[in-house]
Amino acid sequence: MIGAKSGFNDNGINWPDDSEGGYRVPYSVFMDENIYREEQKNIFRGPSWSFVALEAEIPNRGDFKSTFIGDVPVIVIRNGEGGVNVLVNRCAHRGAAVCRKLRGNTSYLECVYHSWAYDLDGNLTSVPFRRGMRGKGGMPSDFSMAEHGLKKIRVQIVNGLIFATFRSDTPDLEKYLGARMVGAIKRIFNREIEVLGDERQRIHGNWKLYAENVRDPYHASLLHLFHATFGLYRSTQVGSCVMDELGRHSLLVASQGTSSEDDDEDAYSDQRSFNSKFVLQDPSLLKGKRDFDDDISLVILSIFPNLVVQQISNTLAVRQIVTYSPNEFELVWTMFGYEDDDDEMRRIRIKQNNLIGPGGLISMEDGEAVELVNRAITHGSGDSSFIAMGGGKAESADHLITEGAIIGFWQHYRELMRI
Amino acid sequence: MKMTFESDAQLQAEISLLFSQYAACIDNDRLEKWPEFFVEQCFYKIQSRENHDRKLPISAMECDSKNMLVDRIVSLREANIFAEHMYRHIISIPLILSKSENEIATQTNYLVISTLQSGISHIFSAGRYQDRLVRIDGQLKFVERIVIFDTNSIRTQIVTPI
């Protein structure tokens, strides 16, 4: 129901009309416990593909990683044939978490509570005392092992990114992502990657405030002041903000507009200092090297509902959103380079990592921005935000002074949530 | 460079004093003085135990020169946006791991309690320091300070050094 008229609906949310050329989002949608539960059902367990892991995190048979889809615990595991399974991490018996480690390698999964055991495809293989003891106890004679495996959900992979969905009617992954977003993924995941590490950030705010943040190129030069403070002005930067057909995914791209005489070493450095009170004492932080056959220096690719793929200069990362409550989510960053990186390139990526993540000189503010909003809207029932930069419509733009992709997110969100 | 160290007890007292001064520097918001605890060609890193145990290189902060430490502080003061907070470091007695003619290696536990403007305090980070110290002109300085934090999920952001 895109463009639903105002008025209370089943969720009790009063969504205001567009007004004064802008789009409005009621603050109650960030705070409401009932909305949060509905999101788990209609979005995270709904017809959406959630990112769960990189294939490079589980390269060998039996490798696993525990993670979440929304707030459902899942195990991502490579089975005996080399395929990838995503299993709900909940024993078929009485619901205990079967896998209690973040990562590891195993040949089977066993619940510690009553030792029910499963193979790597989630099939139940053993139930202690199934036939009782000395003729007493045991499971009913018609108990079928085949019907009590771990819940296995649909998995699809694009260039090493593993996605899962609870629904059989979710369109195939590449169709769900759309050609443009698949293209952006294939540009970055063009060869074998090497995982360089994770960073975790616990943010006391609603996950949708972060979904807005990564679809908002307008804030970049205003909130993140590192470059401006040190006179690292990006005069030539040009960019765009495009969406998929439904507006749910967003691709922010910025280029340096370098000319052909620039050599590779300088392609990303752009350290043109001008009148500035401060200069970096050690500019080696910004030393870069050309990674791609284009001039793109920044990509923020937001895939609905829980993934961001980023390239900022030579830093490459995926960011996964894990929801805990209306007021809390975790952002899990997995940084990577390429398997064929030489020592110098690897060193450049590790050093530039100072720019990103929870301690990133140019990205640490996003966590605080989310919390700033969250703190101020807690008691803001009835009020709404006003989103109009770039025209107040869910439209792609060939510039970065826009909030169009935020509106795209909300339109799709409302359709799934029926509000 | 030849150095002679006093008895272990004396040395440990001296290292403890240094670490208390380091903590007071940060906790009392004299961050501009913080780089002075390091030699010019130093290495400072704040890394999760999760990455450290997996032998993966990514850190929350990594500086390989004293000038980079200076840049961090200028950025904190002038550029970065964060919730106003105070740190309170609680530091254990340093464990001297090794001692050579030129260098001392130590390991020390820390707890950083952060207090926000609201007046609410929380444990921001628990972990350990792994340090390499040298004596220059009579004064112990860090060649390397590696902060390995158990609190793998960083609350909101990290801007102030540990």
Coordinates of C-alpha atoms in Angstrom, one line a residue:
Chain A
M1 CA 0.0 0.0 0.0
I2 CA 2.5 2.6 -1.2
G3 CA 1.4 6.1 -0.4
A4 CA -1.1 5.0 2.2
K5 CA -3.3 7.8 3.5
S6 CA -3.0 8.9 7.0
G7 CA -5.1 7.4 9.7
F8 CA -4.6 4.7 12.2
N9 CA -4.2 1.2 10.9
D10 CA -3.9 -2.3 12.5
N11 CA -0.5 -1.4 14.0
G12 CA -1.8 1.7 15.7
I13 CA 0.6 3.8 13.8
N14 CA -0.6 7.1 12.5
W15 CA 1.4 7.7 9.4
P16 CA 1.1 11.3 8.3
D17 CA 0.5 12.4 4.7
D18 CA 3.3 13.9 2.7
S19 CA 3.2 17.7 3.2
E20 CA 5.1 20.8 2.2
G21 CA 6.8 18.8 -0.5
G22 CA 8.4 16.4 2.1
Y23 CA 8.0 12.9 3.3
R24 CA 7.2 12.3 7.0
V25 CA 8.1 9.3 9.2
P26 CA 6.3 9.1 12.5
Y27 CA 8.8 8.6 15.4
S28 CA 6.5 6.0 17.0
V29 CA 7.7 3.6 14.3
F30 CA 11.1 3.5 15.9
M31 CA 9.9 3.0 19.4
D32 CA 6.9 0.7 19.3
E33 CA 7.5 -2.8 20.7
N34 CA 4.6 -4.1 18.6
I35 CA 6.1 -2.7 15.5
Y36 CA 9.4 -4.4 16.3
R37 CA 7.7 -7.8 16.6
E38 CA 5.9 -7.2 13.4
E39 CA 9.2 -6.3 11.7
Q40 CA 10.6 -9.6 12.8
K41 CA 7.7 -11.4 11.2
N42 CA 7.1 -9.3 8.1
I43 CA 10.7 -8.3 7.2
F44 CA 13.3 -10.5 8.8
R45 CA 11.2 -13.7 8.6
G46 CA 9.3 -12.2 5.7
P47 CA 10.0 -12.2 1.9
S48 CA 13.5 -10.6 2.3
W49 CA 17.0 -12.0 1.8
S50 CA 19.1 -11.4 4.9
F51 CA 22.9 -11.4 4.7
V52 CA 24.4 -14.0 7.1
A53 CA 28.1 -14.5 6.2
L54 CA 30.9 -14.4 3.6
E55 CA 31.9 -17.7 2.1
A56 CA 35.4 -16.8 3.0
E57 CA 34.5 -17.0 6.7
I58 CA 33.7 -20.7 6.3
P59 CA 36.0 -22.0 3.6
N60 CA 36.3 -25.7 4.8
R61 CA 33.8 -28.5 5.3
G62 CA 32.4 -28.3 8.8
D63 CA 33.3 -24.6 9.2
F64 CA 30.5 -22.7 10.9
K65 CA 29.6 -19.3 12.2
S66 CA 26.8 -18.4 14.5
T67 CA 24.8 -15.3 13.7
F68 CA 21.3 -13.9 13.6
I69 CA 18.6 -13.0 11.1
G70 CA 16.8 -10.2 12.8
D71 CA 16.7 -11.7 16.3
V72 CA 16.6 -15.4 15.2
P73 CA 19.8 -17.2 16.0
V74 CA 21.2 -19.2 13.0
I75 CA 24.2 -21.4 12.2
V76 CA 25.9 -20.9 8.8
I77 CA 27.7 -24.1 8.1
R78 CA 29.6 -25.7 5.2
N79 CA 28.3 -29.3 4.8
G80 CA 30.1 -32.5 3.7
E81 CA 29.5 -31.7 0.0
G82 CA 30.9 -28.2 0.3
G83 CA 27.5 -26.5 0.1
V84 CA 26.3 -23.9 2.6
N85 CA 23.4 -24.5 5.0
V86 CA 21.7 -22.0 7.2
L87 CA 20.0 -23.7 10.2
V88 CA 18.0 -22.1 12.9
N89 CA 20.1 -22.5 16.0
R90 CA 17.5 -24.1 18.2
C91 CA 17.2 -27.8 19.1
A92 CA 14.1 -29.5 17.7
H93 CA 13.6 -31.0 21.1
R94 CA 13.1 -28.2 23.6
G95 CA 14.6 -25.2 22.0
A96 CA 18.1 -25.0 23.4
A97 CA 20.8 -23.3 21.4
V98 CA 22.6 -26.2 19.7
C99 CA 25.7 -24.3 18.6
R100 CA 27.2 -22.3 21.5
K101 CA 30.4 -21.0 19.7
L102 CA 30.8 -18.0 17.5
R103 CA 32.9 -19.9 15.0
G104 CA 34.6 -23.2 14.6
N105 CA 34.8 -26.5 12.7
T106 CA 32.8 -29.6 13.5
S107 CA 31.7 -32.8 12.0
Y108 CA 28.3 -32.8 13.7
L109 CA 26.1 -30.6 15.9
E110 CA 25.0 -31.7 19.3
C111 CA 22.7 -30.1 21.8
V112 CA 24.3 -30.1 25.3
Y113 CA 21.0 -30.3 27.1
H114 CA 19.9 -33.9 26.1
S115 CA 22.6 -34.7 23.5
W116 CA 20.3 -34.7 20.5
A117 CA 22.7 -34.8 17.6
Y118 CA 22.4 -33.5 14.0
D119 CA 24.5 -33.8 10.9
L120 CA 25.8 -30.8 9.0
D121 CA 22.6 -30.7 7.0
G122 CA 20.6 -30.4 10.2
N123 CA 19.2 -34.0 10.0
L124 CA 18.6 -35.5 13.4
T125 CA 21.0 -38.5 13.7
S126 CA 20.8 -39.5 17.4
V127 CA 18.4 -39.2 20.4
P128 CA 19.8 -40.8 23.6
F129 CA 17.5 -43.3 25.2
R130 CA 15.2 -43.2 22.2
R131 CA 14.2 -46.8 22.9
G132 CA 14.3 -46.2 26.7
M133 CA 16.2 -48.4 29.1
R134 CA 15.4 -51.9 30.0
G135 CA 12.1 -51.6 28.4
K136 CA 11.1 -48.4 30.2
G137 CA 10.8 -44.9 28.9
G138 CA 11.9 -43.8 25.5
M139 CA 10.2 -41.9 22.6
P140 CA 6.9 -43.1 21.2
S141 CA 7.3 -45.9 18.7
D142 CA 6.0 -43.6 15.8
F143 CA 8.7 -41.0 16.5
S144 CA 10.3 -40.1 13.2
M145 CA 13.9 -38.8 13.3
A146 CA 13.4 -37.5 9.7
E147 CA 10.7 -35.0 11.0
H148 CA 12.7 -33.6 13.8
G149 CA 15.7 -32.0 12.2
L150 CA 17.0 -28.4 12.7
K151 CA 15.0 -25.9 10.8
K152 CA 16.8 -25.4 7.5
I153 CA 16.1 -22.2 5.6
R154 CA 16.6 -21.2 2.0
V155 CA 20.1 -20.1 1.1
Q156 CA 21.5 -18.4 -2.0
I157 CA 24.9 -17.0 -2.7
V158 CA 26.1 -14.2 -5.0
N159 CA 29.9 -13.9 -5.5
G160 CA 30.7 -15.2 -2.0
L161 CA 28.0 -13.3 -0.1
I162 CA 25.6 -15.8 1.6
F163 CA 22.0 -14.7 2.1
A164 CA 19.1 -16.6 3.7
T165 CA 15.4 -16.3 3.7
F166 CA 12.6 -18.0 5.8
R167 CA 10.2 -17.8 2.9
S168 CA 9.8 -20.0 -0.1
D169 CA 8.1 -17.3 -2.1
T170 CA 11.0 -14.7 -1.8
P171 CA 12.1 -14.1 -5.4
D172 CA 15.5 -15.6 -6.3
L173 CA 18.4 -13.6 -4.8
E174 CA 19.7 -11.9 -8.0
K175 CA 16.2 -10.8 -8.9
Y176 CA 15.7 -9.5 -5.4
L177 CA 18.9 -7.5 -5.5
G178 CA 18.3 -6.2 -9.1
A179 CA 20.9 -6.0 -11.9
R180 CA 22.4 -2.8 -10.7
M181 CA 23.1 -4.0 -7.2
V182 CA 24.4 -7.3 -8.4
G183 CA 26.7 -5.4 -10.7
A184 CA 28.0 -3.3 -7.7
I185 CA 28.5 -6.5 -5.7
K186 CA 30.4 -8.2 -8.6
R187 CA 32.6 -5.2 -9.0
I188 CA 33.9 -5.5 -5.4
F189 CA 33.7 -9.3 -5.1
N190 CA 35.5 -9.8 -8.4
R191 CA 38.0 -12.4 -7.0
E192 CA 38.8 -14.4 -3.9
I193 CA 38.8 -12.3 -0.8
E194 CA 40.7 -12.5 2.4
V195 CA 39.0 -11.7 5.7
L196 CA 41.1 -9.3 7.8
G197 CA 38.9 -9.2 10.9
D198 CA 35.6 -8.1 12.5
E199 CA 34.6 -5.1 14.5
R200 CA 31.4 -5.0 16.5
Q201 CA 29.5 -2.0 17.5
R202 CA 26.6 -2.0 19.9
I203 CA 24.3 0.9 19.2
H204 CA 21.5 2.0 21.5
G205 CA 19.1 3.0 18.9
N206 CA 16.6 1.6 16.4
W207 CA 18.0 -0.3 13.5
K208 CA 16.0 1.7 11.0
L209 CA 17.8 4.9 12.0
Y210 CA 20.9 3.2 10.7
A211 CA 19.1 2.1 7.5
E212 CA 18.3 5.8 7.0
N213 CA 21.9 6.8 7.8
V214 CA 23.4 4.6 5.1
R215 CA 20.9 5.8 2.5
D216 CA 21.7 9.5 3.3
P217 CA 24.6 11.0 1.3
Y218 CA 23.5 14.5 2.5
H219 CA 25.0 14.1 6.0
A220 CA 28.4 12.9 4.8
S221 CA 30.3 16.1 4.6
L222 CA 28.3 17.7 7.4
L223 CA 28.6 15.2 10.2
H224 CA 31.9 13.6 9.3
L225 CA 34.4 16.5 9.6
F226 CA 37.7 14.7 9.5
H227 CA 38.5 15.6 5.9
A228 CA 37.4 19.2 6.2
T229 CA 39.2 19.7 9.5
F230 CA 42.5 18.6 8.1
G231 CA 42.1 20.5 4.8
L232 CA 41.7 17.3 2.8
Y233 CA 39.2 18.8 0.5
R234 CA 37.8 16.6 -2.2
S235 CA 37.1 19.3 -4.8
T236 CA 36.6 16.9 -7.7
Q237 CA 34.3 14.5 -6.0
V238 CA 31.2 13.7 -8.0
G239 CA 28.6 11.1 -7.0
S240 CA 25.2 9.5 -7.5
C241 CA 22.6 7.8 -5.4
V242 CA 20.5 5.2 -7.2
M243 CA 18.0 2.6 -6.1
D244 CA 16.6 -0.7 -7.3
E245 CA 13.1 -0.8 -8.9
L246 CA 11.3 -1.0 -5.6
G247 CA 13.5 1.6 -3.8
R248 CA 14.5 -0.8 -1.0
H249 CA 18.2 -1.0 -1.9
S250 CA 20.4 2.0 -2.4
L251 CA 23.8 2.5 -4.1
L252 CA 25.8 5.6 -3.2
V253 CA 28.8 6.1 -5.3
A254 CA 31.4 8.9 -5.3
S255 CA 34.4 9.3 -7.7
Q256 CA 37.4 11.4 -7.5
G257 CA 37.2 12.5 -11.1
T258 CA 40.9 11.9 -11.6
S259 CA 42.4 12.7 -14.9
S260 CA 44.5 10.3 -17.0
E261 CA 47.9 11.8 -16.1
D262 CA 47.4 11.0 -12.4
D263 CA 49.4 8.0 -11.6
D264 CA 48.0 5.1 -9.7
E265 CA 49.7 5.9 -6.5
D266 CA 47.9 9.2 -6.2
A267 CA 44.5 8.0 -7.4
Y268 CA 42.9 7.9 -4.0
S269 CA 45.2 10.2 -2.0
D270 CA 43.8 13.6 -3.0
Q271 CA 45.6 15.3 -0.2
R272 CA 45.1 18.8 -1.5
S273 CA 45.6 20.8 1.6
F274 CA 44.5 24.4 1.5
N275 CA 43.7 27.0 4.1
S276 CA 43.3 24.9 7.1
K277 CA 44.4 25.3 10.7
F278 CA 45.3 21.7 11.0
V279 CA 47.5 19.4 9.0
L280 CA 48.1 15.7 9.5
Q281 CA 51.4 15.1 11.2
D282 CA 51.6 11.7 9.6
P283 CA 49.8 11.7 6.3
S284 CA 50.8 8.1 5.6
L285 CA 47.4 7.2 6.9
L286 CA 45.8 8.3 3.6
K287 CA 48.3 6.6 1.3
G288 CA 46.4 4.6 -1.1
K289 CA 46.7 2.5 -4.2
R290 CA 44.4 1.9 -7.1
D291 CA 42.1 -1.1 -6.6
F292 CA 39.7 -1.0 -9.5
D293 CA 39.7 0.0 -13.2
D294 CA 37.6 3.0 -12.5
D295 CA 37.8 6.2 -10.4
I296 CA 35.2 5.2 -7.8
S297 CA 36.6 5.9 -4.4
L298 CA 33.5 5.4 -2.3
V299 CA 30.7 2.9 -2.5
I300 CA 28.0 2.5 0.1
L301 CA 25.7 -0.3 -1.1
S302 CA 22.7 -0.8 1.2
I303 CA 20.8 -4.1 0.7
F304 CA 17.4 -4.3 2.4
P305 CA 17.1 -5.2 5.3
N306 CA 20.4 -5.9 7.0
L307 CA 23.5 -5.4 4.8
V308 CA 25.8 -2.7 3.8
V309 CA 28.7 -3.3 1.4
Q310 CA 31.3 -0.6 1.5
Q311 CA 34.4 0.6 -0.3
I312 CA 35.9 3.7 1.2
S313 CA 39.3 4.4 -0.5
N314 CA 41.1 1.0 -0.1
T315 CA 39.0 -0.2 2.8
L316 CA 36.5 -3.0 1.9
A317 CA 33.9 -4.2 4.4
V318 CA 30.4 -5.7 4.8
R319 CA 28.3 -4.4 7.7
Q320 CA 25.6 -6.6 9.1
I321 CA 22.7 -5.3 11.2
V322 CA 21.6 -7.6 14.1
T323 CA 18.5 -6.4 15.9
Y324 CA 18.1 -6.9 19.6
S325 CA 15.1 -4.6 20.6
P326 CA 13.5 -1.5 19.3
N327 CA 16.3 0.5 21.0
E328 CA 19.3 -1.7 20.4
F329 CA 21.1 -3.3 17.5
E330 CA 24.6 -4.5 16.8
L331 CA 26.6 -3.6 13.7
V332 CA 29.0 -6.3 12.8
W333 CA 31.8 -5.1 10.4
T334 CA 33.8 -7.7 8.5
M335 CA 36.8 -6.1 6.9
F336 CA 38.5 -7.8 3.9
G337 CA 41.1 -7.5 1.2
Y338 CA 41.9 -9.8 -1.7
E339 CA 43.8 -13.1 -1.5
D340 CA 46.2 -11.8 -4.1
D341 CA 47.0 -8.5 -2.2
D342 CA 50.8 -8.1 -1.8
D343 CA 52.2 -7.0 1.6
E344 CA 52.1 -3.4 0.7
M345 CA 48.4 -3.5 -0.3
R346 CA 47.5 -5.4 2.8
R347 CA 49.3 -2.9 4.9
I348 CA 47.5 0.0 3.2
R349 CA 44.1 -1.6 3.9
I350 CA 45.0 -2.2 7.6
K351 CA 46.2 1.3 8.1
Q352 CA 43.3 2.9 6.3
N353 CA 41.0 0.9 8.6
N354 CA 41.7 3.8 11.0
L355 CA 39.1 5.6 8.9
I356 CA 36.2 3.2 9.3
G357 CA 34.5 1.1 12.0
P358 CA 33.5 2.1 15.5
G359 CA 36.8 3.9 16.0
G360 CA 37.0 5.2 12.4
L361 CA 38.1 8.8 12.0
I362 CA 35.5 9.3 9.3
S363 CA 32.8 6.9 10.3
M364 CA 32.6 6.8 14.1
E365 CA 30.0 9.5 14.2
D366 CA 27.2 7.4 12.7
G367 CA 26.7 5.4 15.9
E368 CA 26.3 8.7 17.9
A369 CA 24.0 10.2 15.2
V370 CA 21.7 7.2 15.6
E371 CA 21.7 7.6 19.4
L372 CA 21.2 11.3 19.2
V373 CA 17.9 10.8 17.3
N374 CA 16.9 7.9 19.5
R375 CA 17.3 9.8 22.7
A376 CA 15.3 12.8 21.4
I377 CA 12.4 10.8 19.9
T378 CA 11.7 8.5 22.8
H379 CA 9.0 10.8 24.1
G380 CA 8.2 12.2 20.7
S381 CA 5.0 10.3 20.1
G382 CA 2.8 11.9 17.6
D383 CA 5.7 13.8 16.0
S384 CA 7.4 12.9 12.7
S385 CA 10.5 13.6 10.7
F386 CA 10.6 15.7 7.6
I387 CA 12.5 14.4 4.6
A388 CA 12.7 16.6 1.5
M389 CA 16.3 17.1 0.5
G390 CA 16.5 16.4 -3.3
G391 CA 12.8 16.7 -3.9
G392 CA 11.1 14.6 -1.2
K393 CA 10.4 11.7 -3.6
A394 CA 11.9 8.2 -3.8
E395 CA 14.0 9.1 -6.8
S396 CA 17.5 8.2 -7.9
A397 CA 19.9 11.2 -8.3
D398 CA 23.0 12.0 -10.2
H399 CA 24.3 14.0 -7.2
L400 CA 24.7 13.5 -3.4
I401 CA 22.5 16.2 -2.0
T402 CA 19.5 14.0 -1.7
E403 CA 17.4 11.9 0.7
G404 CA 15.5 10.1 -2.0
A405 CA 16.8 6.6 -1.0
I406 CA 15.6 7.1 2.5
I407 CA 12.1 7.5 1.2
G408 CA 12.6 4.4 -1.0
F409 CA 13.4 2.4 2.1
W410 CA 10.3 3.6 3.8
Q411 CA 7.9 3.0 0.9
H412 CA 9.1 -0.6 0.7
Y413 CA 9.0 -1.0 4.5
R414 CA 5.4 0.2 4.6
E415 CA 4.4 -2.2 1.9
L416 CA 5.9 -5.2 3.9
M417 CA 4.5 -3.9 7.2
R418 CA 1.2 -2.9 5.7
I419 CA 1.2 0.5 7.3
Chain B
M1 CA 72.2 1.6 24.3
K2 CA 73.0 0.0 27.6
M3 CA 70.5 0.1 30.4
T4 CA 70.7 -1.3 33.8
F5 CA 67.5 -2.1 35.7
E6 CA 67.1 -2.0 39.4
S7 CA 65.7 -5.0 41.3
D8 CA 62.4 -6.4 40.1
A9 CA 60.5 -4.8 42.9
Q10 CA 61.9 -1.3 42.2
L11 CA 61.3 -1.8 38.5
Q12 CA 57.7 -2.9 39.1
A13 CA 57.0 0.1 41.2
E14 CA 58.4 2.3 38.5
I15 CA 56.3 0.7 35.8
S16 CA 53.2 0.9 38.0
L17 CA 53.8 4.6 38.6
L18 CA 54.2 5.1 34.8
F19 CA 50.9 3.4 34.1
S20 CA 49.2 5.4 36.8
Q21 CA 50.5 8.6 35.2
Y22 CA 49.3 7.3 31.8
A23 CA 45.9 6.6 33.1
A24 CA 45.7 10.0 34.9
C25 CA 46.7 11.8 31.7
I26 CA 43.7 10.3 29.9
D27 CA 41.2 10.3 32.8
N28 CA 42.0 14.0 33.6
D29 CA 41.5 14.9 29.9
R30 CA 45.1 16.0 29.3
L31 CA 45.1 14.1 26.0
E32 CA 47.6 16.4 24.3
K33 CA 50.2 15.0 26.7
W34 CA 49.3 11.4 25.9
P35 CA 51.7 10.9 22.9
E36 CA 54.6 11.9 25.2
F37 CA 54.4 8.5 26.8
F38 CA 55.6 7.0 23.5
V39 CA 58.9 7.0 21.6
E40 CA 58.8 8.6 18.1
Q41 CA 58.7 5.3 16.2
C42 CA 56.1 3.6 18.4
F43 CA 53.3 1.2 17.7
Y44 CA 49.9 1.6 19.4
K45 CA 47.0 -0.6 18.7
I46 CA 43.5 -1.2 20.2
Q47 CA 42.4 -4.6 19.1
S48 CA 39.5 -6.9 20.0
R49 CA 40.5 -10.2 21.6
E50 CA 38.3 -11.8 19.0
N51 CA 40.6 -10.6 16.2
H52 CA 43.8 -11.1 18.3
D53 CA 42.9 -14.7 19.0
R54 CA 42.2 -15.4 15.4
K55 CA 45.5 -13.8 14.4
L56 CA 43.7 -11.3 12.2
P57 CA 45.1 -7.8 11.8
I58 CA 42.1 -5.5 12.0
S59 CA 42.1 -3.1 15.0
A60 CA 39.8 -0.4 16.2
M61 CA 42.8 2.0 16.2
E62 CA 46.3 1.4 15.0
C63 CA 49.1 4.0 15.0
D64 CA 52.6 3.3 13.9
S65 CA 54.2 6.6 14.8
K66 CA 53.9 9.2 17.5
N67 CA 52.7 11.7 14.9
M68 CA 49.7 9.4 14.3
L69 CA 48.9 9.6 18.0
V70 CA 49.0 13.4 17.7
D71 CA 46.7 13.3 14.7
R72 CA 44.2 11.1 16.6
I73 CA 44.0 13.6 19.4
V74 CA 43.6 16.6 17.1
S75 CA 40.9 14.8 15.3
L76 CA 39.1 14.0 18.6
R77 CA 39.3 17.6 19.6
E78 CA 38.5 19.3 16.3
A79 CA 36.7 16.9 14.0
N80 CA 35.0 13.9 15.6
I81 CA 31.5 14.0 17.0
F82 CA 30.8 11.8 20.1
A83 CA 28.9 11.8 23.3
E84 CA 30.7 13.7 26.0
H85 CA 32.2 11.2 28.4
M86 CA 34.8 10.6 31.2
Y87 CA 37.0 7.6 31.4
R88 CA 38.2 6.1 34.7
H89 CA 41.0 3.5 34.3
I90 CA 41.5 0.8 36.9
I91 CA 44.8 -0.9 36.3
S92 CA 46.3 -4.1 37.8
I93 CA 49.8 -4.6 39.0
P94 CA 52.0 -5.0 35.9
L95 CA 53.4 -8.5 35.2
I96 CA 56.9 -8.3 34.0
L97 CA 57.1 -10.9 31.2
S98 CA 60.7 -10.4 30.1
K99 CA 63.6 -8.0 30.7
S100 CA 66.6 -7.6 28.5
E101 CA 69.3 -5.1 28.5
N102 CA 67.3 -2.7 26.4
E103 CA 63.7 -3.5 26.8
I104 CA 61.0 -4.7 29.3
A105 CA 57.9 -6.6 28.2
T106 CA 54.9 -6.4 30.5
Q107 CA 51.2 -7.4 30.6
T108 CA 48.7 -5.6 32.7
N109 CA 44.9 -5.8 33.1
Y110 CA 42.7 -2.7 32.8
L111 CA 39.1 -1.7 33.2
V112 CA 37.8 1.5 31.7
I113 CA 34.6 2.8 33.2
S114 CA 32.9 5.5 31.1
T115 CA 30.6 8.1 32.5
L116 CA 28.3 9.9 30.2
Q117 CA 26.8 13.4 30.6
S118 CA 23.7 11.8 32.1
G119 CA 25.8 10.7 35.0
I120 CA 25.4 7.0 34.2
S121 CA 28.6 5.0 34.4
H122 CA 29.2 1.7 32.5
I123 CA 32.1 -0.6 31.9
F124 CA 33.2 0.6 28.5
S125 CA 36.1 -1.8 28.1
A126 CA 37.8 -4.6 29.9
G127 CA 41.0 -6.1 28.7
R128 CA 44.8 -6.1 28.9
Y129 CA 47.8 -4.1 27.9
Q130 CA 50.7 -5.9 26.3
D131 CA 53.6 -3.4 26.4
R132 CA 57.2 -3.0 25.4
L133 CA 59.1 -0.3 27.3
V134 CA 62.5 1.3 26.9
R135 CA 64.3 3.8 29.0
I136 CA 65.2 7.1 27.2
D137 CA 67.1 9.7 29.2
G138 CA 66.1 8.0 32.4
Q139 CA 62.4 7.9 31.5
L140 CA 60.5 4.8 30.6
K141 CA 58.6 5.1 27.4
F142 CA 56.4 2.9 25.3
V143 CA 57.9 1.4 22.1
E144 CA 54.7 -0.6 21.8
R145 CA 51.4 -0.6 23.6
I146 CA 48.8 -3.1 22.4
V147 CA 45.4 -2.9 24.0
I148 CA 43.5 -6.2 23.7
F149 CA 39.9 -5.7 24.7
D150 CA 37.6 -8.5 25.9
T151 CA 34.6 -6.2 25.4
N152 CA 34.4 -7.2 21.8
S153 CA 31.2 -5.3 21.1
I154 CA 32.1 -1.6 21.4
R155 CA 29.5 0.6 22.9
T156 CA 28.5 3.1 20.2
Q157 CA 32.0 4.2 19.2
I158 CA 35.5 4.6 20.4
V159 CA 37.3 7.9 20.2
T160 CA 39.4 8.3 23.4
P161 CA 42.5 6.1 23.7
I162 CA 42.7 3.4 26.4

